[in-house]
GROMACS .gro file of C-alpha atoms in nm:
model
  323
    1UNK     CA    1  -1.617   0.394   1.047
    2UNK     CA    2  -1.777   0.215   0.730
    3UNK     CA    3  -2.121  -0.020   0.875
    4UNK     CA    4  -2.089  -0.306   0.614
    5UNK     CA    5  -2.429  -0.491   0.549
    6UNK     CA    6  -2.496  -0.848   0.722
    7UNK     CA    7  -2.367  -1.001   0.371
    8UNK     CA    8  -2.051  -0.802   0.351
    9UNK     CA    9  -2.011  -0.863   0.748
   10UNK     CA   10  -1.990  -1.217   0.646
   11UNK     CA   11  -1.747  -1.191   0.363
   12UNK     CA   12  -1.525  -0.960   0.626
   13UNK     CA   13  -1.540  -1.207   0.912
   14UNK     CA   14  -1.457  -1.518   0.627
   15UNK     CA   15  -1.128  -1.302   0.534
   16UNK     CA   16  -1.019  -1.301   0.875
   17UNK     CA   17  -1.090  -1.646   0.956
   18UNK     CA   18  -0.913  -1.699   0.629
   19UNK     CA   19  -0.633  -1.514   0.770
   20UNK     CA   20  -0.611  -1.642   1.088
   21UNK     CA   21  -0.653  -1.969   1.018
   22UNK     CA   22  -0.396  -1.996   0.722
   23UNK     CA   23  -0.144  -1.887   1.026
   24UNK     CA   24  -0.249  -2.129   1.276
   25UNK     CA   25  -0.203  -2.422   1.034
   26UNK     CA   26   0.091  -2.288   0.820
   27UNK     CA   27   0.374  -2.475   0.993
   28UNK     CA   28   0.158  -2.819   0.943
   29UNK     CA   29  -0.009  -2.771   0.608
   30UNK     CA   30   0.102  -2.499   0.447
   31UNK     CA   31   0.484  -2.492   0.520
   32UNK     CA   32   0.559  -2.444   0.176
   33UNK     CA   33   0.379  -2.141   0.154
   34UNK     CA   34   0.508  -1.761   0.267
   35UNK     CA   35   0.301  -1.610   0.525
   36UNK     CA   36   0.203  -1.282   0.312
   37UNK     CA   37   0.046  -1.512   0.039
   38UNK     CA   38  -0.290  -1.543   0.299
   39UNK     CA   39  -0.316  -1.188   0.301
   40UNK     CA   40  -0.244  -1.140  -0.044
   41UNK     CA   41  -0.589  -1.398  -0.091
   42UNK     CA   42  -0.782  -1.244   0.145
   43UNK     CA   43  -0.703  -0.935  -0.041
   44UNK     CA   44  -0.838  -1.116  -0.384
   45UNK     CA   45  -1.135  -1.210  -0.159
   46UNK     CA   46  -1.191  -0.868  -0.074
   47UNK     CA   47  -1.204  -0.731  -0.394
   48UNK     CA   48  -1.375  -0.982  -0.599
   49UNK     CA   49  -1.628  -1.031  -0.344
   50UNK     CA   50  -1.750  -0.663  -0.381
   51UNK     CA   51  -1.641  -0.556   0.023
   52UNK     CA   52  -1.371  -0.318  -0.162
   53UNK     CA   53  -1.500  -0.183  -0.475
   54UNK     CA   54  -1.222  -0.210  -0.748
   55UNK     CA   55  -1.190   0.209  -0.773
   56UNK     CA   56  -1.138   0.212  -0.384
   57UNK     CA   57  -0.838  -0.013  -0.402
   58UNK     CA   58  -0.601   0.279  -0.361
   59UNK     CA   59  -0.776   0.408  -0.067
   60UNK     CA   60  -0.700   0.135   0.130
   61UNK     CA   61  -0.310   0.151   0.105
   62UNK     CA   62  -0.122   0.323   0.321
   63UNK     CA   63   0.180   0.454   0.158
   64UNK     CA   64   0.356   0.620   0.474
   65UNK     CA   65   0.353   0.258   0.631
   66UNK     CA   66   0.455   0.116   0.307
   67UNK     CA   67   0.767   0.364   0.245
   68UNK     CA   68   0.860   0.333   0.663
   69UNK     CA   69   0.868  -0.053   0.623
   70UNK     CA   70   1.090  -0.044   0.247
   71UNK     CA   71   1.310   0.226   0.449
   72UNK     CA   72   1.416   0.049   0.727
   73UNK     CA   73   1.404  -0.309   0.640
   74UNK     CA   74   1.685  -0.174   0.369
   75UNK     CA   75   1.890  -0.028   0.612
   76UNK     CA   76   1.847  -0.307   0.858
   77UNK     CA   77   1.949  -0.561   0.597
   78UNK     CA   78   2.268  -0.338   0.525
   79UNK     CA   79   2.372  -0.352   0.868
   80UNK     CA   80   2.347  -0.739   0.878
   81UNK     CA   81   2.501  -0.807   0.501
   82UNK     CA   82   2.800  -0.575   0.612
   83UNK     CA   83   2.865  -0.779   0.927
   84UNK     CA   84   2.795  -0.484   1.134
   85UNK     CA   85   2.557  -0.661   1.386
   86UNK     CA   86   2.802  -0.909   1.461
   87UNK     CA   87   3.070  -0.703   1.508
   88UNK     CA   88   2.852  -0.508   1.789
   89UNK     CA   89   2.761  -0.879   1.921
   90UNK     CA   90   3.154  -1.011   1.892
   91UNK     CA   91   3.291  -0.642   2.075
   92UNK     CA   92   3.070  -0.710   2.364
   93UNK     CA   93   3.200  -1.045   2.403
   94UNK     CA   94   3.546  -0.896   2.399
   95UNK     CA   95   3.479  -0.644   2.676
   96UNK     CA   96   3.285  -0.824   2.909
   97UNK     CA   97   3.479  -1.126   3.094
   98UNK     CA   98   3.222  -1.272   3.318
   99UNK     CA   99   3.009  -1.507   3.216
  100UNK     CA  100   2.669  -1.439   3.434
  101UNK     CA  101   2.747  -1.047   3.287
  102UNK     CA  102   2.812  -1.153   2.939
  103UNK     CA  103   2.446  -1.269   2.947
  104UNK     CA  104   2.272  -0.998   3.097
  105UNK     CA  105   2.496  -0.743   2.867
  106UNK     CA  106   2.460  -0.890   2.549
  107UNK     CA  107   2.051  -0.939   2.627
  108UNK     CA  108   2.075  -0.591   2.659
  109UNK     CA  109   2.268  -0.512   2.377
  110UNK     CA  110   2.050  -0.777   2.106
  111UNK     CA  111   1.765  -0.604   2.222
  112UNK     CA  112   1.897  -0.232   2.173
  113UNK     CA  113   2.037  -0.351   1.863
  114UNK     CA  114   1.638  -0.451   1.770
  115UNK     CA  115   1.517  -0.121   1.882
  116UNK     CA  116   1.760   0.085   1.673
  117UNK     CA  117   1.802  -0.176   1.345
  118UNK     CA  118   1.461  -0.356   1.336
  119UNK     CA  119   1.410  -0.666   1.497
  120UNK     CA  120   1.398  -0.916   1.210
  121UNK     CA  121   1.777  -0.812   1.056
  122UNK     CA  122   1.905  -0.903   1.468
  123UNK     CA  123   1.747  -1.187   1.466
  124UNK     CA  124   1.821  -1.355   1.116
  125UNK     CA  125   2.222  -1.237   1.242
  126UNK     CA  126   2.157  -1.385   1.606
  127UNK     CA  127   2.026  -1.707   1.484
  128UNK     CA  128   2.366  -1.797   1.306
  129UNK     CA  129   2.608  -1.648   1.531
  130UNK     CA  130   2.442  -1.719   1.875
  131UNK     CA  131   2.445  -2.100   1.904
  132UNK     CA  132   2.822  -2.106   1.813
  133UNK     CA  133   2.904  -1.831   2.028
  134UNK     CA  134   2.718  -1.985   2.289
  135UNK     CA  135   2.935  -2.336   2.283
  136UNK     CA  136   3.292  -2.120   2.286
  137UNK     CA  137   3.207  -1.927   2.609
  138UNK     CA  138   2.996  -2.224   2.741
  139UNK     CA  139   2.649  -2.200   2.794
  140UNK     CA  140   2.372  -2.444   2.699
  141UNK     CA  141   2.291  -2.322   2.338
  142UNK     CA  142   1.956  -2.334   2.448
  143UNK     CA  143   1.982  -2.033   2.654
  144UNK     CA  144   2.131  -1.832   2.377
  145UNK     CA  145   1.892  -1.899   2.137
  146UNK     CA  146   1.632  -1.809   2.417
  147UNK     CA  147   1.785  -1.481   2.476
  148UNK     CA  148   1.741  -1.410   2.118
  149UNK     CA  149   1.399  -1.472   2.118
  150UNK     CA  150   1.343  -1.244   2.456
  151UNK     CA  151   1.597  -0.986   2.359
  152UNK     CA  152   1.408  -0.928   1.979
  153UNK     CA  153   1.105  -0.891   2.118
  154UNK     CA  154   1.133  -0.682   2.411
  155UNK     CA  155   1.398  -0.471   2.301
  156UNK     CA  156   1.213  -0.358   1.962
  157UNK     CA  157   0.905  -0.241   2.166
  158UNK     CA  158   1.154   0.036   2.212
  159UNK     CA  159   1.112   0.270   1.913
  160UNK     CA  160   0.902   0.258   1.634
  161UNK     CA  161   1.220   0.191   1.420
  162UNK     CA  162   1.216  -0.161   1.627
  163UNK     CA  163   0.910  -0.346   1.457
  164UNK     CA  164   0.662  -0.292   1.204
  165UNK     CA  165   0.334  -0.275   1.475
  166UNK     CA  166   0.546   0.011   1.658
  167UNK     CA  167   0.546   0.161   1.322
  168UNK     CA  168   0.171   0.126   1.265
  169UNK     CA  169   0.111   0.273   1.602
  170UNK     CA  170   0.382   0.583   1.513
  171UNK     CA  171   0.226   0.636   1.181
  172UNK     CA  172  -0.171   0.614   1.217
  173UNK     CA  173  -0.247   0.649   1.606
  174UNK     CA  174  -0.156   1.023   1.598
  175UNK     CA  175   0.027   1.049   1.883
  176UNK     CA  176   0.263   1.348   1.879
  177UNK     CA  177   0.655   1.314   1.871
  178UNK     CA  178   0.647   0.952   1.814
  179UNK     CA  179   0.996   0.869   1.874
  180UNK     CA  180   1.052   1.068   2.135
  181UNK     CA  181   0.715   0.939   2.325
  182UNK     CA  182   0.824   0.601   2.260
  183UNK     CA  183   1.159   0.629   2.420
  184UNK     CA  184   1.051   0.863   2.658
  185UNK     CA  185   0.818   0.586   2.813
  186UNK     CA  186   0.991   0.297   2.729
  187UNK     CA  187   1.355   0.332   2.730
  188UNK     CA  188   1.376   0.286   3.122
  189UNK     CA  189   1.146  -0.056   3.109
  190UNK     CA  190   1.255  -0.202   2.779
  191UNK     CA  191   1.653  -0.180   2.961
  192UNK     CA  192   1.513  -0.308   3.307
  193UNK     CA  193   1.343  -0.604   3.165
  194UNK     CA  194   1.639  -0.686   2.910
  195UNK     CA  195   1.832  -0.691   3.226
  196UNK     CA  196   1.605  -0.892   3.441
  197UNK     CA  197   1.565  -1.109   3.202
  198UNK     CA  198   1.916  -1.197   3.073
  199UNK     CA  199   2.009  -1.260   3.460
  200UNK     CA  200   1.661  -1.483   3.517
  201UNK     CA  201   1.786  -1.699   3.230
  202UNK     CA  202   2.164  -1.693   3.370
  203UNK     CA  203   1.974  -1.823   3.679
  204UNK     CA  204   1.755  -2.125   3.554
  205UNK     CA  205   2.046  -2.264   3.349
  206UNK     CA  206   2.259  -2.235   3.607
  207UNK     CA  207   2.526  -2.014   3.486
  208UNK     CA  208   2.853  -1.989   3.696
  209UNK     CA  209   2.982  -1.619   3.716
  210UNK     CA  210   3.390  -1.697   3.587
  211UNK     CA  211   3.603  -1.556   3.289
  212UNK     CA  212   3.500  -1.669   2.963
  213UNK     CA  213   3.683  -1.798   2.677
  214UNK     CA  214   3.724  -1.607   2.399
  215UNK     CA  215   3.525  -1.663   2.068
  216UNK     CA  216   3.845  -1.771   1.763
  217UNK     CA  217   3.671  -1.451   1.569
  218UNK     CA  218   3.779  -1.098   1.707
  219UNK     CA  219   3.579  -0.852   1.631
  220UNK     CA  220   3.699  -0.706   1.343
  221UNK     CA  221   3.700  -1.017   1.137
  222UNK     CA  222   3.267  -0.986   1.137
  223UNK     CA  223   3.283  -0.713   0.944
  224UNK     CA  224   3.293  -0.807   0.608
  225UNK     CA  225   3.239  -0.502   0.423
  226UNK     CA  226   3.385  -0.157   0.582
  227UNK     CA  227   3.179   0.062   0.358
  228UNK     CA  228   2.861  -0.102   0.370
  229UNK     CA  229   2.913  -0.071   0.766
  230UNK     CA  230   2.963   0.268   0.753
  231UNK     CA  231   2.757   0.375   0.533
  232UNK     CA  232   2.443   0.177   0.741
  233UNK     CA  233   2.566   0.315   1.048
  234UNK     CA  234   2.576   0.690   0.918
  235UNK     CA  235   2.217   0.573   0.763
  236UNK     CA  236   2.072   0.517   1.126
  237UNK     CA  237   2.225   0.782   1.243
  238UNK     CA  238   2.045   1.037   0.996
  239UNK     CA  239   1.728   0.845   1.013
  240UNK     CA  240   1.691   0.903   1.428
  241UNK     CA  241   1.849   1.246   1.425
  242UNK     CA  242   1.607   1.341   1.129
  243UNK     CA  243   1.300   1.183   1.340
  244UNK     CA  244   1.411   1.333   1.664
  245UNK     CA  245   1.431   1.691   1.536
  246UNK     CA  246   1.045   1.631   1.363
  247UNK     CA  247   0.945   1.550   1.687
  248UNK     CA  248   1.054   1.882   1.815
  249UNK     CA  249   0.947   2.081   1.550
  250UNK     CA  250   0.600   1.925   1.633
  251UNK     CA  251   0.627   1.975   1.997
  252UNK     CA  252   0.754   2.343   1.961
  253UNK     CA  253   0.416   2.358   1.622
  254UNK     CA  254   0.651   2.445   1.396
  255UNK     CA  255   0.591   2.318   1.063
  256UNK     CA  256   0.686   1.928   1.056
  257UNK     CA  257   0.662   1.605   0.847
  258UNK     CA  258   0.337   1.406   0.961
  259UNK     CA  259   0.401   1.135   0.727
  260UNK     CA  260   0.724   1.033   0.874
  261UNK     CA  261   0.715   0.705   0.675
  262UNK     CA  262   0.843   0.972   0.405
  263UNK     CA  263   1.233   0.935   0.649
  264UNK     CA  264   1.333   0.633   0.628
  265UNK     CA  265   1.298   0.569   0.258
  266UNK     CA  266   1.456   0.906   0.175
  267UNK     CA  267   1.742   0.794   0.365
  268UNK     CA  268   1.770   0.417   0.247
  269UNK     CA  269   1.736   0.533  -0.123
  270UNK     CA  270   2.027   0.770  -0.084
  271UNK     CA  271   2.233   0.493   0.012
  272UNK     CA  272   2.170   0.246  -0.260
  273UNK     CA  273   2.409   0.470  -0.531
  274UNK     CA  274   2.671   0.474  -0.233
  275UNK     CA  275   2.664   0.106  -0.092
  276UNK     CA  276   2.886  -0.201  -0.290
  277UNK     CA  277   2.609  -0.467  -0.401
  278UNK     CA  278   2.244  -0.287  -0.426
  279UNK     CA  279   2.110  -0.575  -0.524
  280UNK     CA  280   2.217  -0.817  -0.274
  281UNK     CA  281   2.089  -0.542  -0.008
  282UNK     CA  282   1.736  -0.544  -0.140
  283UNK     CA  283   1.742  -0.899  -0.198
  284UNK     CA  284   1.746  -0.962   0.213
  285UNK     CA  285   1.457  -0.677   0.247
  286UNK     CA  286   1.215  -0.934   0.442
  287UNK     CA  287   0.932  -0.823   0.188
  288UNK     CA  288   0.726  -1.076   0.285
  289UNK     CA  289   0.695  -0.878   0.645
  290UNK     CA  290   0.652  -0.593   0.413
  291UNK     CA  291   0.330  -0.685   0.273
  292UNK     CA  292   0.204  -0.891   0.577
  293UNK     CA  293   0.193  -0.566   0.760
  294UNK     CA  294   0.072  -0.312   0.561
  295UNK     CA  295  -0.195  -0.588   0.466
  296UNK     CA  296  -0.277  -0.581   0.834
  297UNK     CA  297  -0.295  -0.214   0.888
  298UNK     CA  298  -0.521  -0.192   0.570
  299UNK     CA  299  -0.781  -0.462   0.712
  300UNK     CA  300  -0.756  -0.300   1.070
  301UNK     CA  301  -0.768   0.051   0.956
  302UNK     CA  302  -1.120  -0.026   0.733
  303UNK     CA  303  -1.269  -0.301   0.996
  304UNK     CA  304  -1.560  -0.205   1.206
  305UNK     CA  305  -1.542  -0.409   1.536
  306UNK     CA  306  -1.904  -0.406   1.657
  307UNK     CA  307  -1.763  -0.305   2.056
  308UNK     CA  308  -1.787  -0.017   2.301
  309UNK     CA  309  -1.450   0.142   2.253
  310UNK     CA  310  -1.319   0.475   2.391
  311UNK     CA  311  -1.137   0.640   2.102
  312UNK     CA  312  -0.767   0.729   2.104
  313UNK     CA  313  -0.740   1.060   2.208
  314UNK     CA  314  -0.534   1.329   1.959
  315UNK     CA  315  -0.511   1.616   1.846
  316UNK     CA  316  -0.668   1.746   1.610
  317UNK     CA  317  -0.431   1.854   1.399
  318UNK     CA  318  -0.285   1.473   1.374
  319UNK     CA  319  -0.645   1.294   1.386
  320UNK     CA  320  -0.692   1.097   1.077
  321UNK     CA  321  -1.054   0.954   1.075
  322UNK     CA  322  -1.084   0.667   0.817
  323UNK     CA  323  -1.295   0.708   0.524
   0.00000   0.00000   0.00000
């Protein structure tokens, strides 16, 4: 760990009030602005305030994060531009009558979907699909956009594909087999509490168990571009099989990728010659998340916090101590 002097202490604690504080009063003051325009400033802070000298810039980037995030934001925003999320959403509608079940089932489903896709491409798709969907099989759209919300977030805790922190924790904690450890110990909760919590929501709105009716759209009609849907599907597919088969090379020490960031964006730049409208695909890349996160794992990774801690425990083949 770098021990910054009481000055440089300062400027670090200034940054992250800076930080912190542009967040807290973004939706009042700053609505205007994106979020990853306070890190981007704290980063100018940073550097002009001598805490990161100028030739140490590069040290504090980390490209695996960088290339996991470009990787499978791009393939995420493939899936949703193709209309391949709602097909999955519209097919489970289809097959599942009841109405107390249709909520539980498709809680479950958003929230695999956010595990496998990444959480921010199901929920930009939820958000316009959901609250329509919601009135033609009525339920209070309140409820659906609710489920959204709890399906996202506890469904992506699922995988490190599902949100960027998982990522962080995948890429820099050194934990072995990182997709497999993730879905080894949290494949069984993440489904429970999807579960639970699609029926708890049935519950307090007071859903009545009873056929639905059926949305106008079948699902075929969401998919507006075959290829593209294909094409991101196969992408996912080669992206977990590839991951799953690193993590048992590494298991069995055979000789493996540790900088699995390296994956993803081998696999979404293959499919930019291949897919219909490159450009449209990169243009719904959430880069903004892009930069907010690798911004954060750059600050946390070079932060002292002045705490007893007990250190994460590796080994030490995958330790990485910060310089």
């Amino acid at each position: 760990m770098i021990s910054y002097g009481p000055v440089k202490e300062l400027v670090g604690g200034a940054i992250i009030a800076l930080i912190l504080g542009g967040l807290m009063f973004r939706s009042r003051y700053f609505h205007n602005l994106p979020i990853w325009t306070f890190m981007s400033f704290a980063a100018f802070i940073a550097i002009v305030s001598g805490l990161v000298k100028p030739n140490d810039v590069e040290d504090y980037v980390n490209w695996n994060v960088i290339l996991f995030l470009i990787g499978v934001f791009n393939i995420g925003a493939l899936a949703e531009e193709s209309g391949l999320l709602e097909y999955v959403t519209y097919y489970v509608v289809y097959k599942v009558r009841d109405r107390v079940r249709l909520i539980i089932v498709l809680t479950i489903v958003l929230g695999v979907m956010a595990a496998i896709v990444v959480n921010d491409a199901v929920a930009a798709m939820g958000s316009l699909i959901i609250v329509p969907l919601a009135k033609v099989i009525g339920v209070d759209p309140e409820l659906a956009i609710l489920m959204l919300a709890f399906a996202v977030t506890i469904g992506s805790t699922m995988t490190p594909l599902g949100n960027p922190q998982n990522m962080l924790i995948a890429v820099s904690s050194g934990v072995q087999a990182p997709l497999s450890t993730f879905v080894i110990y949290l494949a069984v909760p993440t489904v429970v509490n999807l579960a639970v919590t699609g029926y708890i929501l049935a519950k307090i709105y007071g859903v009545k168990g009873g056929p639905v009716k059926l949305p106008y759209r079948i699902p075929e009609e969401a998919i507006r571009n075959r290829r593209d849907a294909l094409l991101a599907v196969l992408s996912l597919l080669v992206i977990i099989v590839a991951l799953t088969v690193n993590d048992l090379l590494e298991l069995m020490r055979k000789p493996a990728i540790t900088e699995i960031g390296i994956i993803p964006f081998t696999v979404a730049a293959a499919t930019f010659i291949l897919s219909s409208d490159p450009r449209e695909t990169v243009r719904r890349v959430n880069w903004g998340n892009t930069f907010l996160h690798s911004d954060v794992h750059s600050y946390g990774w070079r932060l002292e916090l002045r705490h007893t801690y007990i250190p994460l425990q590796v080994p030490a083949a995958r330790r990485r101590e910060p310089t």
